[in-house]
XYZ file of C-alpha atoms in Angstrom:
773
model
C 54.156 35.704 -18.121
C 52.045 33.341 -16.018
C 49.130 33.595 -18.442
C 51.358 32.718 -21.391
C 52.691 29.620 -19.607
C 49.165 28.474 -18.794
C 48.283 28.656 -22.475
C 50.915 26.016 -23.357
C 49.776 22.424 -22.959
C 53.270 20.949 -22.730
C 56.893 22.079 -22.873
C 60.070 20.121 -23.470
C 63.728 20.771 -22.722
C 66.700 19.063 -24.385
C 69.303 18.031 -21.796
C 72.389 15.752 -21.906
C 70.247 13.123 -20.228
C 67.592 13.355 -22.958
C 64.368 15.231 -23.573
C 62.399 16.356 -20.488
C 58.630 16.874 -20.918
C 56.553 19.139 -18.704
C 52.784 18.790 -18.957
C 50.343 21.511 -17.905
C 47.257 19.832 -16.499
C 45.301 23.092 -16.539
C 46.054 23.697 -20.206
C 45.205 20.097 -21.094
C 41.959 20.435 -19.180
C 41.041 23.573 -21.135
C 41.963 21.839 -24.400
C 39.769 18.863 -23.495
C 36.831 21.088 -22.551
C 37.212 23.094 -25.758
C 37.160 19.921 -27.865
C 34.191 18.614 -25.885
C 32.281 21.854 -26.479
C 33.117 21.721 -30.192
C 31.804 18.171 -30.554
C 28.698 18.987 -28.532
C 27.996 21.849 -30.891
C 28.478 19.639 -33.946
C 26.172 17.007 -32.488
C 23.512 19.639 -31.696
C 23.690 20.966 -35.262
C 23.383 17.447 -36.679
C 20.425 16.683 -34.424
C 18.689 19.937 -35.372
C 19.343 19.314 -39.050
C 17.655 15.929 -38.766
C 14.719 17.371 -36.802
C 14.269 20.189 -39.324
C 14.694 17.773 -42.226
C 11.769 15.590 -41.131
C 9.518 18.342 -39.696
C 6.536 18.152 -39.094
C 7.325 14.483 -38.625
C 8.822 13.142 -35.411
C 10.568 9.894 -34.394
C 7.533 9.050 -32.258
C 5.404 9.447 -35.370
C 7.551 6.896 -37.197
C 7.290 4.552 -34.222
C 3.510 4.881 -34.229
C 3.358 3.964 -37.919
C 5.659 0.980 -37.377
C 3.736 -0.308 -34.354
C 0.453 0.045 -36.241
C 1.873 -1.853 -39.206
C 3.323 -4.693 -37.162
C 0.263 -4.869 -34.910
C -2.039 -5.245 -37.878
C 0.065 -8.160 -39.109
C -0.589 -10.051 -35.861
C -4.319 -9.600 -36.443
C -3.814 -10.800 -40.020
C -4.815 -7.444 -41.490
C -2.516 -6.281 -44.265
C -2.617 -2.477 -44.095
C 0.156 -2.371 -46.703
C -2.123 -3.948 -49.340
C 0.581 -6.435 -50.257
C 3.483 -3.975 -50.360
C 5.308 -5.595 -47.425
C 5.282 -8.948 -49.241
C 6.641 -7.277 -52.402
C 9.364 -5.525 -50.439
C 10.323 -8.827 -48.806
C 10.671 -10.459 -52.235
C 13.004 -7.714 -53.442
C 15.270 -7.552 -50.405
C 18.964 -7.816 -51.355
C 20.569 -11.265 -51.363
C 22.634 -10.311 -48.309
C 19.394 -10.660 -46.271
C 18.702 -14.223 -47.449
C 20.240 -15.703 -44.284
C 17.541 -14.047 -42.180
C 14.478 -15.997 -41.120
C 11.141 -15.313 -42.797
C 9.913 -13.492 -39.696
C 12.932 -11.197 -39.557
C 12.703 -10.438 -43.271
C 9.041 -9.576 -42.786
C 9.899 -7.251 -39.906
C 12.622 -5.598 -42.009
C 10.104 -5.147 -44.834
C 7.675 -3.622 -42.351
C 10.408 -1.167 -41.277
C 10.974 -0.155 -44.908
C 7.227 0.177 -45.528
C 6.648 2.183 -42.316
C 9.509 4.531 -43.166
C 8.085 5.059 -46.637
C 4.638 5.830 -45.259
C 6.146 8.175 -42.652
C 8.240 10.090 -45.221
C 5.285 10.281 -47.602
C 3.166 11.717 -44.818
C 5.822 14.331 -44.088
C 6.034 15.378 -47.724
C 2.249 15.465 -47.990
C 1.962 17.633 -44.868
C 4.626 19.995 -46.179
C 2.911 20.437 -49.510
C -0.432 20.892 -47.808
C 1.077 23.512 -45.480
C 2.725 25.278 -48.424
C -0.634 25.468 -50.183
C -2.303 26.745 -47.035
C 0.381 29.401 -46.531
C -0.123 30.561 -50.115
C -3.569 31.785 -49.095
C -3.534 35.453 -48.064
C -7.210 36.252 -47.968
C -7.014 36.612 -44.184
C -4.892 39.718 -44.616
C -7.543 41.567 -46.634
C -10.385 41.001 -44.204
C -11.709 43.898 -42.156
C -10.079 44.332 -38.752
C -11.935 42.374 -36.071
C -14.047 40.461 -38.592
C -12.876 36.935 -39.360
C -14.751 34.906 -41.944
C -15.639 31.262 -41.473
C -13.257 30.218 -44.266
C -10.373 32.006 -42.528
C -11.196 30.311 -39.227
C -11.102 26.929 -40.969
C -7.834 27.920 -42.655
C -6.282 28.874 -39.286
C -7.298 25.527 -37.816
C -5.754 23.632 -40.738
C -2.518 25.630 -40.539
C -2.217 24.845 -36.833
C -2.921 21.189 -37.534
C -0.247 20.954 -40.244
C 2.338 23.018 -38.354
C 3.351 20.248 -35.989
C 4.566 20.710 -32.424
C 7.651 22.471 -31.038
C 9.095 23.783 -34.315
C 12.729 24.868 -34.447
C 13.813 28.176 -35.944
C 14.170 26.817 -39.488
C 11.522 24.087 -39.330
C 9.058 25.934 -41.579
C 11.568 26.913 -44.284
C 10.755 24.027 -46.693
C 7.027 24.710 -46.291
C 7.119 28.431 -47.096
C 5.749 29.277 -50.543
C 7.863 30.935 -53.208
C 7.443 34.611 -53.977
C 5.045 34.755 -56.962
C 5.831 36.736 -60.102
C 3.018 39.256 -60.696
C 1.479 39.715 -64.106
C 3.094 42.518 -66.108
C -0.254 44.141 -66.807
C -1.060 44.318 -63.079
C 2.333 45.799 -62.213
C 2.130 48.446 -64.919
C -1.416 49.377 -63.958
C -0.359 49.813 -60.328
C 2.718 51.769 -61.347
C 0.759 54.229 -63.474
C -1.714 54.629 -60.639
C 1.152 55.413 -58.239
C 2.695 58.179 -60.382
C -0.575 59.804 -61.426
C -0.632 62.323 -58.542
C 3.025 63.220 -59.170
C 2.933 63.980 -62.894
C 1.266 66.666 -64.935
C -1.126 65.502 -67.633
C 1.397 65.815 -70.456
C 4.162 63.942 -68.632
C 1.714 61.320 -67.457
C 0.557 60.716 -71.046
C 4.185 60.262 -72.091
C 4.801 57.795 -69.300
C 1.615 55.912 -70.111
C 2.693 55.607 -73.748
C 6.085 54.220 -72.697
C 4.353 51.758 -70.358
C 1.965 50.511 -73.039
C 4.816 50.068 -75.503
C 6.844 48.186 -72.920
C 3.939 45.933 -71.943
C 3.233 44.772 -75.492
C 6.695 44.735 -77.094
C 9.464 44.112 -74.568
C 7.855 42.793 -71.380
C 6.595 39.380 -72.628
C 10.133 38.186 -73.365
C 11.551 39.519 -70.098
C 8.649 38.077 -68.110
C 9.226 34.624 -69.635
C 12.815 34.556 -68.404
C 11.752 35.857 -65.012
C 9.090 33.178 -64.617
C 11.662 30.533 -65.561
C 13.982 31.865 -62.869
C 11.186 31.766 -60.316
C 10.762 28.033 -61.017
C 14.332 27.061 -60.158
C 15.384 29.834 -57.768
C 14.271 29.862 -54.140
C 13.350 33.533 -54.514
C 13.429 35.367 -57.831
C 14.289 38.722 -56.228
C 16.571 38.306 -53.210
C 19.838 37.239 -54.849
C 19.696 40.051 -57.435
C 18.609 42.537 -54.765
C 21.606 41.687 -52.584
C 23.946 41.701 -55.574
C 22.942 44.873 -57.404
C 21.448 47.070 -54.683
C 24.043 46.359 -52.009
C 27.199 44.525 -53.041
C 27.817 46.320 -56.356
C 27.402 49.794 -54.879
C 30.730 51.676 -54.959
C 29.730 54.587 -52.733
C 30.541 54.561 -49.006
C 28.250 52.265 -47.039
C 28.488 54.533 -43.986
C 25.382 56.792 -43.986
C 24.337 55.578 -47.469
C 23.559 51.970 -46.550
C 24.265 51.141 -42.907
C 21.652 51.896 -40.253
C 21.637 52.119 -36.478
C 19.614 51.024 -33.443
C 19.398 52.743 -30.048
C 19.260 51.797 -26.380
C 16.331 52.161 -23.999
C 14.944 55.683 -24.197
C 14.786 56.312 -20.440
C 16.290 53.357 -18.545
C 20.008 53.298 -17.700
C 20.761 49.834 -16.236
C 24.269 50.907 -15.155
C 26.561 53.866 -15.686
C 29.694 51.677 -15.733
C 30.855 51.281 -19.314
C 32.714 47.943 -18.971
C 29.851 46.421 -16.944
C 27.250 47.379 -19.533
C 29.503 46.024 -22.262
C 29.984 42.782 -20.321
C 26.270 42.133 -19.890
C 25.452 43.182 -23.454
C 28.115 40.969 -25.033
C 27.122 37.996 -22.856
C 23.437 38.471 -23.766
C 24.367 38.602 -27.457
C 26.366 35.394 -27.073
C 23.348 33.735 -25.447
C 21.314 34.760 -28.484
C 23.974 33.361 -30.812
C 23.972 30.048 -28.938
C 20.186 29.792 -29.276
C 20.467 30.755 -32.933
C 23.085 28.065 -33.581
C 20.936 25.485 -31.809
C 17.787 26.754 -33.556
C 16.158 27.176 -30.155
C 14.682 30.562 -31.061
C 11.003 30.288 -31.895
C 10.109 31.170 -35.499
C 8.542 34.609 -35.861
C 4.821 34.079 -36.484
C 2.402 36.596 -37.955
C -0.735 36.650 -35.794
C 0.834 33.766 -33.885
C -0.104 31.385 -36.724
C 1.675 32.204 -39.998
C 5.425 31.467 -39.977
C 7.826 34.010 -41.443
C 11.105 33.264 -43.170
C 14.138 33.039 -40.869
C 16.760 32.780 -43.619
C 18.326 36.192 -42.966
C 19.306 35.214 -39.416
C 21.910 32.747 -40.692
C 24.513 35.468 -41.357
C 23.930 37.592 -38.267
C 27.219 36.628 -36.626
C 30.757 35.895 -37.840
C 30.033 37.875 -41.007
C 31.974 40.641 -42.751
C 31.490 42.511 -45.988
C 34.729 42.190 -47.994
C 35.456 45.077 -50.401
C 36.078 44.397 -54.075
C 36.979 46.639 -56.973
C 33.751 45.954 -58.863
C 31.624 44.195 -56.272
C 31.856 43.289 -52.608
C 31.290 39.852 -51.142
C 30.028 38.539 -47.818
C 32.453 36.432 -45.785
C 30.713 34.185 -43.250
C 32.100 31.685 -40.777
C 30.108 28.994 -39.017
C 31.956 29.712 -35.769
C 34.029 32.480 -34.199
C 35.381 32.427 -30.660
C 36.661 35.961 -30.292
C 35.564 39.582 -30.393
C 37.276 42.564 -32.034
C 37.332 45.644 -29.788
C 38.246 49.267 -30.524
C 39.135 51.897 -27.930
C 41.022 55.183 -28.351
C 42.493 54.234 -31.704
C 43.645 50.757 -30.630
C 42.340 47.343 -31.729
C 42.133 44.302 -29.476
C 41.237 40.644 -29.692
C 39.162 39.330 -26.781
C 38.494 35.609 -26.399
C 34.851 34.840 -25.658
C 35.412 31.326 -24.272
C 37.297 29.873 -21.344
C 37.419 26.168 -20.538
C 34.910 25.523 -23.294
C 32.304 27.910 -21.864
C 31.184 31.450 -22.631
C 32.901 34.018 -20.468
C 30.400 35.182 -17.820
C 29.498 38.887 -17.712
C 31.874 39.653 -14.821
C 34.848 38.194 -16.696
C 33.930 40.138 -19.818
C 33.684 43.284 -17.695
C 37.191 42.557 -16.401
C 38.563 42.188 -19.926
C 36.976 45.431 -21.075
C 38.246 47.231 -17.992
C 41.751 46.048 -18.869
C 41.348 47.648 -22.284
C 40.131 50.899 -20.752
C 43.115 50.899 -18.356
C 45.675 50.270 -21.091
C 47.771 53.468 -21.376
C 49.539 52.523 -24.604
C 49.062 54.912 -27.558
C 47.869 53.911 -31.045
C 50.488 52.690 -33.497
C 51.284 54.940 -36.487
C 48.184 55.006 -38.734
C 46.110 52.845 -36.379
C 43.910 55.654 -35.002
C 41.904 56.158 -38.219
C 42.427 52.749 -39.772
C 38.703 51.899 -39.752
C 38.058 54.951 -41.942
C 38.924 52.641 -44.848
C 35.573 50.908 -44.255
C 33.776 54.299 -44.220
C 35.090 55.633 -47.534
C 34.600 54.517 -51.127
C 34.574 50.786 -51.744
C 37.068 50.711 -54.636
C 39.830 52.602 -52.752
C 39.294 50.288 -49.760
C 39.540 47.212 -52.008
C 42.768 48.492 -53.578
C 44.278 49.336 -50.189
C 43.241 45.962 -48.787
C 44.899 44.108 -51.655
C 48.075 46.203 -51.541
C 48.687 46.688 -47.817
C 46.701 43.990 -45.996
C 47.365 40.817 -47.983
C 50.417 39.607 -46.077
C 52.330 39.846 -42.833
C 51.061 41.238 -39.574
C 48.544 43.482 -41.322
C 46.827 40.450 -42.829
C 46.853 38.606 -39.503
C 45.326 41.563 -37.662
C 42.754 42.231 -40.382
C 41.796 38.539 -40.345
C 41.248 38.843 -36.607
C 38.722 41.652 -37.154
C 36.997 40.083 -40.138
C 36.725 36.683 -38.455
C 35.397 38.109 -35.177
C 31.885 37.288 -33.990
C 31.111 40.999 -34.186
C 32.785 44.344 -33.475
C 32.704 46.321 -30.227
C 33.568 49.984 -29.742
C 34.206 51.259 -26.236
C 33.394 54.860 -27.062
C 34.971 57.797 -25.273
C 31.855 59.970 -25.551
C 28.644 60.001 -23.523
C 25.283 59.941 -25.316
C 21.602 59.324 -24.689
C 18.536 61.362 -23.809
C 19.411 64.478 -21.814
C 16.371 66.511 -20.799
C 18.550 69.596 -20.438
C 20.042 69.328 -23.934
C 17.616 69.837 -26.793
C 19.682 68.057 -29.450
C 20.863 65.143 -27.276
C 18.997 62.542 -29.322
C 20.202 64.156 -32.564
C 23.829 63.802 -31.469
C 23.145 60.266 -30.218
C 21.758 59.319 -33.644
C 24.658 60.879 -35.548
C 27.153 59.124 -33.310
C 25.608 55.737 -34.061
C 25.144 56.444 -37.771
C 28.728 57.498 -38.482
C 30.594 58.255 -35.239
C 33.957 59.860 -35.944
C 34.144 57.926 -39.233
C 36.982 55.780 -37.889
C 35.693 54.272 -34.631
C 33.244 51.759 -36.155
C 34.137 48.846 -38.440
C 31.343 49.467 -40.938
C 31.983 46.205 -42.827
C 31.061 43.960 -39.872
C 27.529 42.578 -39.752
C 27.064 44.885 -36.780
C 29.212 47.006 -34.471
C 28.101 47.262 -30.853
C 28.841 50.715 -29.400
C 29.005 51.194 -25.615
C 29.409 54.769 -24.409
C 31.288 56.157 -21.427
C 28.038 56.716 -19.478
C 26.770 53.151 -19.962
C 24.374 53.851 -22.839
C 24.778 51.748 -25.958
C 23.668 51.286 -29.553
C 24.711 49.535 -32.738
C 25.580 50.250 -36.348
C 24.539 47.469 -38.754
C 25.628 46.650 -42.284
C 22.596 46.240 -44.539
C 23.430 43.657 -47.206
C 23.198 40.540 -45.027
C 19.722 41.274 -43.615
C 17.062 43.909 -43.053
C 16.388 45.930 -39.898
C 13.716 43.625 -38.326
C 16.319 40.843 -38.103
C 18.739 43.074 -36.224
C 15.790 44.314 -34.157
C 15.042 40.740 -33.061
C 18.547 40.364 -31.638
C 18.405 43.839 -30.108
C 15.167 43.201 -28.220
C 16.580 39.955 -26.831
C 19.807 41.644 -25.754
C 18.127 44.571 -23.999
C 15.618 42.362 -22.183
C 18.265 39.812 -21.132
C 20.631 42.556 -19.969
C 18.080 44.403 -17.859
C 15.670 41.715 -16.641
C 17.710 38.501 -16.448
C 21.406 39.284 -15.961
C 21.047 42.523 -14.018
C 23.707 44.359 -12.003
C 24.945 44.615 -8.456
C 24.052 47.620 -6.320
C 27.400 49.214 -7.223
C 26.704 48.868 -10.952
C 29.058 45.966 -11.642
C 28.043 42.680 -13.268
C 27.116 39.840 -10.946
C 29.780 37.306 -10.043
C 33.456 37.210 -9.119
C 35.988 38.000 -11.869
C 38.571 35.412 -12.871
C 41.780 37.446 -12.643
C 43.854 34.610 -14.099
C 42.326 35.098 -17.542
C 44.859 36.057 -20.211
C 44.486 39.770 -20.990
C 43.078 41.021 -24.315
C 45.534 40.753 -27.177
C 46.588 44.026 -28.791
C 46.585 43.794 -32.582
C 49.797 44.812 -34.335
C 49.986 46.811 -37.563
C 52.704 47.852 -39.975
C 51.134 50.797 -41.789
C 53.569 52.529 -44.105
C 53.382 56.077 -45.414
C 51.411 55.154 -48.554
C 48.924 53.147 -46.501
C 48.449 56.036 -44.080
C 47.794 58.345 -47.031
C 45.091 55.936 -48.274
C 43.564 55.922 -44.777
C 43.518 59.724 -44.649
C 41.976 59.920 -48.132
C 39.131 57.618 -47.076
C 38.737 59.576 -43.870
C 38.385 62.808 -45.843
C 35.614 61.313 -47.977
C 33.816 59.863 -44.958
C 34.083 63.018 -42.849
C 32.650 65.187 -45.625
C 29.743 62.760 -45.909
C 29.181 62.627 -42.135
C 29.396 66.403 -41.664
C 26.695 66.840 -44.306
C 24.147 64.728 -42.394
C 21.412 66.846 -40.809
C 19.615 64.831 -38.129
C 16.552 65.418 -35.990
C 15.435 62.718 -33.559
C 12.398 63.625 -31.477
C 9.686 62.115 -29.292
C 6.013 62.657 -30.056
C 4.291 62.255 -26.695
C 0.832 63.783 -27.253
C -0.567 60.394 -28.208
C 0.464 57.063 -29.687
C -0.924 53.753 -30.815
C -3.716 53.804 -28.224
C -5.417 56.934 -29.514
C -4.903 56.012 -33.173
C -6.622 52.668 -32.634
C -9.567 54.463 -31.046
C -9.854 56.296 -34.348
C -10.220 52.865 -36.003
C -7.240 53.528 -38.235
C -4.038 51.613 -38.835
C -1.235 53.377 -36.900
C 1.128 52.963 -39.833
C -1.378 54.461 -42.292
C -2.042 57.324 -39.879
C 1.659 58.208 -39.743
C 2.275 57.739 -43.457
C -0.533 60.128 -44.381
C 0.742 62.586 -41.761
C 4.155 62.419 -43.473
C 2.512 63.343 -46.783
C 0.860 66.353 -45.164
C 4.122 67.351 -43.457
C 6.114 67.022 -46.679
C 3.666 69.163 -48.640
C 3.851 71.844 -45.974
C 7.628 71.578 -45.953
C 8.282 71.723 -49.712
C 4.975 72.735 -51.232
C 4.864 69.644 -53.444
C 4.382 65.894 -53.422
C 7.145 63.407 -54.130
C 7.727 59.729 -54.785
C 7.596 58.083 -51.363
C 9.250 54.821 -50.339
C 7.957 52.797 -47.426
C 9.667 49.493 -46.677
C 7.421 46.455 -46.323
C 8.566 42.905 -45.662
C 7.932 39.846 -47.844
C 9.024 37.271 -45.263
C 5.768 35.359 -45.710
C 7.683 33.836 -48.635
C 10.892 31.833 -48.557
C 14.002 34.058 -48.513
C 11.779 37.112 -48.820
C 13.244 40.492 -47.909
C 11.418 43.728 -48.689
C 8.995 45.377 -51.086
C 8.127 49.031 -51.598
C 4.846 50.619 -50.625
C 4.332 53.802 -52.676
C 2.633 55.879 -50.008
C 2.011 59.004 -52.064
C -1.324 57.947 -53.556
C -4.053 59.937 -55.284
C -6.204 59.431 -52.212
C -3.467 60.742 -49.880
C -2.824 63.813 -52.037
C -6.559 64.538 -52.173
C -6.654 64.494 -48.379
C -3.601 66.770 -48.113
C -5.151 69.249 -50.556
C -8.325 69.277 -48.496
C -6.322 70.068 -45.357
C -4.673 72.956 -47.170
C -8.038 74.250 -48.399
C -9.712 76.513 -45.793
C -13.080 75.918 -47.464
C -13.080 72.189 -46.696
C -14.886 71.241 -43.513
C -13.342 68.886 -40.945
C -15.935 66.242 -41.798
C -14.944 66.354 -45.481
C -11.267 66.114 -44.555
C -11.988 63.215 -42.236
C -13.812 61.302 -44.938
C -10.929 61.803 -47.380
C -8.492 60.709 -44.687
C -10.363 57.438 -44.127
C -10.318 56.728 -47.868
C -6.575 57.465 -48.024
C -5.868 55.283 -44.982
C -7.818 52.381 -46.457
C -5.929 52.755 -49.734
C -2.589 52.725 -47.958
C -3.534 49.609 -46.026
C -4.524 47.899 -49.255
C -1.191 48.752 -50.883
C 0.706 47.508 -47.837
C -1.135 44.205 -47.951
C -0.451 43.842 -51.657
C 3.254 44.429 -51.045
C 3.380 41.827 -48.262
C 1.624 39.228 -50.425
C 4.002 39.540 -53.388
C 1.919 41.921 -55.503
C 4.108 44.989 -55.202
C 5.473 47.124 -58.005
C 9.145 47.883 -57.581
C 10.790 44.489 -57.059
C 9.064 43.119 -60.138
C 10.168 46.074 -62.278
C 13.668 45.852 -60.829
C 13.990 42.186 -61.814
C 12.609 42.875 -65.292
C 15.288 45.550 -65.633
C 18.023 43.103 -64.576
C 16.810 40.584 -67.163
C 16.816 43.316 -69.821
C 20.453 44.145 -68.999
C 21.422 40.469 -69.219
C 19.719 40.183 -72.612
C 21.026 43.517 -73.886
C 17.510 44.869 -74.378
C 16.966 48.615 -74.027
C 13.749 49.744 -72.391
C 13.129 53.506 -72.054
C 10.267 52.711 -69.681
C 12.362 50.656 -67.240
C 15.275 53.087 -67.446
C 12.975 55.960 -66.509
C 11.274 54.041 -63.699
C 14.532 53.014 -62.035
C 16.032 56.511 -62.297
C 13.219 58.175 -60.350
C 14.527 59.516 -57.003
C 12.892 58.628 -53.693
C 12.860 62.039 -52.018
C 10.961 60.688 -49.038
C 12.175 57.310 -47.795
C 10.388 55.899 -44.742
C 10.441 52.822 -42.562
C 8.729 51.647 -39.373
C 10.846 49.903 -36.752
C 9.073 46.769 -35.446
C 8.342 46.666 -31.729
C 8.346 43.676 -29.360
C 8.890 40.893 -31.879
C 9.744 38.722 -28.865
C 7.781 39.577 -25.747
C 10.320 39.025 -22.962
C 8.863 41.694 -20.675
C 5.696 43.705 -20.200
C 6.200 47.151 -21.717
C 3.174 48.596 -19.938
C 4.569 47.523 -16.563
C 8.033 48.826 -17.479
C 7.450 52.026 -19.494
C 10.982 53.245 -18.773
C 12.255 50.383 -20.948
C 10.619 51.692 -24.099
C 12.925 51.578 -27.099
C 14.207 54.525 -29.135
C 14.139 52.470 -32.324
C 16.684 53.319 -35.003
C 17.254 55.212 -38.210
C 19.195 55.663 -41.423
C 20.679 58.342 -43.632
C 18.898 60.246 -46.425
C 18.452 58.301 -49.664
C 18.322 61.341 -51.985
C 20.604 64.370 -51.779
C 17.569 66.665 -51.706
C 15.245 64.379 -49.751
C 14.432 63.056 -46.300
C 14.893 59.725 -44.573
C 12.300 59.060 -41.865
C 12.265 56.131 -39.475
C 9.692 55.836 -36.708
C 8.783 53.451 -33.939
C 5.324 53.292 -32.383
C 6.575 52.507 -28.893
C 3.749 51.791 -26.483
C 0.357 53.402 -26.302
C 1.445 57.024 -25.911
C 4.787 57.484 -27.637
C 6.068 57.688 -31.203
C 9.770 58.357 -31.813
C 10.901 59.814 -35.149
C 14.363 59.798 -36.723
C 14.586 62.362 -39.553
C 17.685 62.704 -41.733
C 18.622 64.981 -44.623
C 21.670 66.838 -45.928
C 22.885 70.287 -44.953
C 24.102 70.797 -48.522
C 20.537 70.777 -49.859
C 18.807 74.169 -49.665
C 15.435 72.385 -49.928
C 15.671 70.326 -46.749
C 15.873 70.993 -43.031
C 15.433 68.046 -40.665
C 14.272 70.106 -37.688
C 11.781 72.014 -39.827
C 10.437 68.771 -41.237
C 10.242 67.317 -37.734
C 8.090 70.240 -36.609
C 5.858 69.745 -39.653
C 5.456 66.062 -38.762
C 4.533 66.981 -35.209
C 1.920 69.478 -36.361
C 0.523 67.156 -39.040
C -0.099 64.440 -36.441
C -1.943 66.909 -34.221
C -4.005 68.291 -37.101
C -5.112 64.859 -38.274
C -5.889 63.872 -34.707
C -8.035 66.986 -34.418
C -10.356 65.632 -37.116
C -11.484 62.937 -34.696
C -13.554 63.512 -31.583
C -11.228 61.545 -29.261
C -9.339 63.996 -27.009
C -5.552 63.537 -27.049
C -3.743 62.581 -23.873
C -1.097 65.091 -22.848
C 2.163 63.468 -21.777
C 5.009 65.102 -19.907
C 8.390 65.151 -21.590
């Protein structure tokens, strides 16, 4: 009970002599430090808000303007052209008691501030215009025009010094609305290789009818929205693609990220969890203080940081018709799951983050706890893995009052969720499917040992390996990847471990132990939990996963072929898919639109006429390697062009999606839009970004290469493919499909991908480098 007594600041006892007070100095000290930390954080946020609000201006810039103005007055030069005198005449009557000199100085302050603010606004508008130029992206690799060089210099000049994370947000341009004619032309071009002549003629007729009869009205409303909305796509995308979906988000929406491929910093589970959680808290502190540098394309062009705002303290709340995102500005505890039991772990002590060794101690206490789960507690989290409507109904009925509500609030208000997993996962050279099982564990686990509604769930395995499962609605994978790179680098290269595998430092054994959450789960509630578990388990058991390393070559060899690595892989996927199914399909590749404010993603339709022509040439024994190579180069150039169009706001699918939403609001039926949005993506692909923040040299530490991450299949009869081009000689693929489909087989498709990469490489005269597994 000593810990409980320390948590009480004062106690009093009623006696015949009166009331006796007993003060706890230690508790009062902790209370004081906690309040001090809270006010420091508020002050830092206020200061950063002011700095971001006036960026690229600075207080020293205002002082320079003021000194110049006042100095010119002493030399009898009126740089204000009479404005200071006018301001002095119109000062309020309350200033009449001031001397003429003081009123003149006050007028100079007002004038200098006006000039300073005007300069800031002018710089912002100039920077926004400069950032609206995207010609640099369409220039040939290694060839920079004179106009682009001038543009780069101007961007650097207008970008100011030492920007904070959100400093560039007001200067980012809005996502433009493409012309309907351009979108339709690109759409018809994208489906031409997939449709027979008769079906293509039908689709073309629908498109022409839509363009001339329905689209003008829809486009007008969409353009109006783009004028007043920050981004004409993102709010509808979050609403209708994510939050209104009623299917389980496990497998269907959530994605995962993996640990280092080879490195194992420590085999002690609580130690790895302690370092990882502390590193994540360091990231959150920098995020709150906006100390993270903005992500810059080519080191010059700022990218939108809006999605980072909801990384922590965020939970997806189920609703009967739509979900909502619950976000707190601050959370001081962590929700932990182990062997069917939920815990609350405080992340602060005496106003400071718990150091890694103290966190390790707390997690070890959880691992040592012999108490069994309460009735229904073991599979409670399965509610978040099943259908959204049943979870919303159960939440309203069983978790809206009493101890259930208090415990659920503890989870939903946590900074994030941590699972201390009982299994061991990671790369095992002696087990062929070790990475497959690792991927499946992170994607769905046992369907009840991840809280799939949290912004992300950190998973630490028994052998010290870790990973995470992330909810998708609040942000896209590159945002989570940014945090993940920081955490891994901080864990391994900055915090480190002792020789015995423990975290550095001496544990504070006087810390109050983790708090076990209490539940009162009746029979009906347990039946609802089991029903959701049944749905989730059927979905998880149907996932066919193949995660493999391609080690014959990587980015280094592809660059020697003077080809974009992403285009190389995308065209290889087309060849692999044709060999796998004997046909082409609509292909989705995710591209980012973060060059624009609040931009998220756009679709690159990778199955082009040029790519299919190349694939057909590879399947034709009469085509020579030189002919195939020429077709490949044309296809690669086409893919690069489409990717650039998507990044610069000239994609196809987001525009058509928004036109469809407008049509539903207006009650307008469009056979063309209905057909476009019902087309299945039987091949959904995504590249995991690598080294967004360069905290260590990957070439000097090849064992710290990342596995990347993956996602579930989008179509019941299709494939999901994620890949990461990790280093110069490694590409890791994550292939998912469903066992229930007789048309798909993830391992078979993985072998086809492997062979397609080798066959395309064979067209070039650069010998591949053989790497040992």
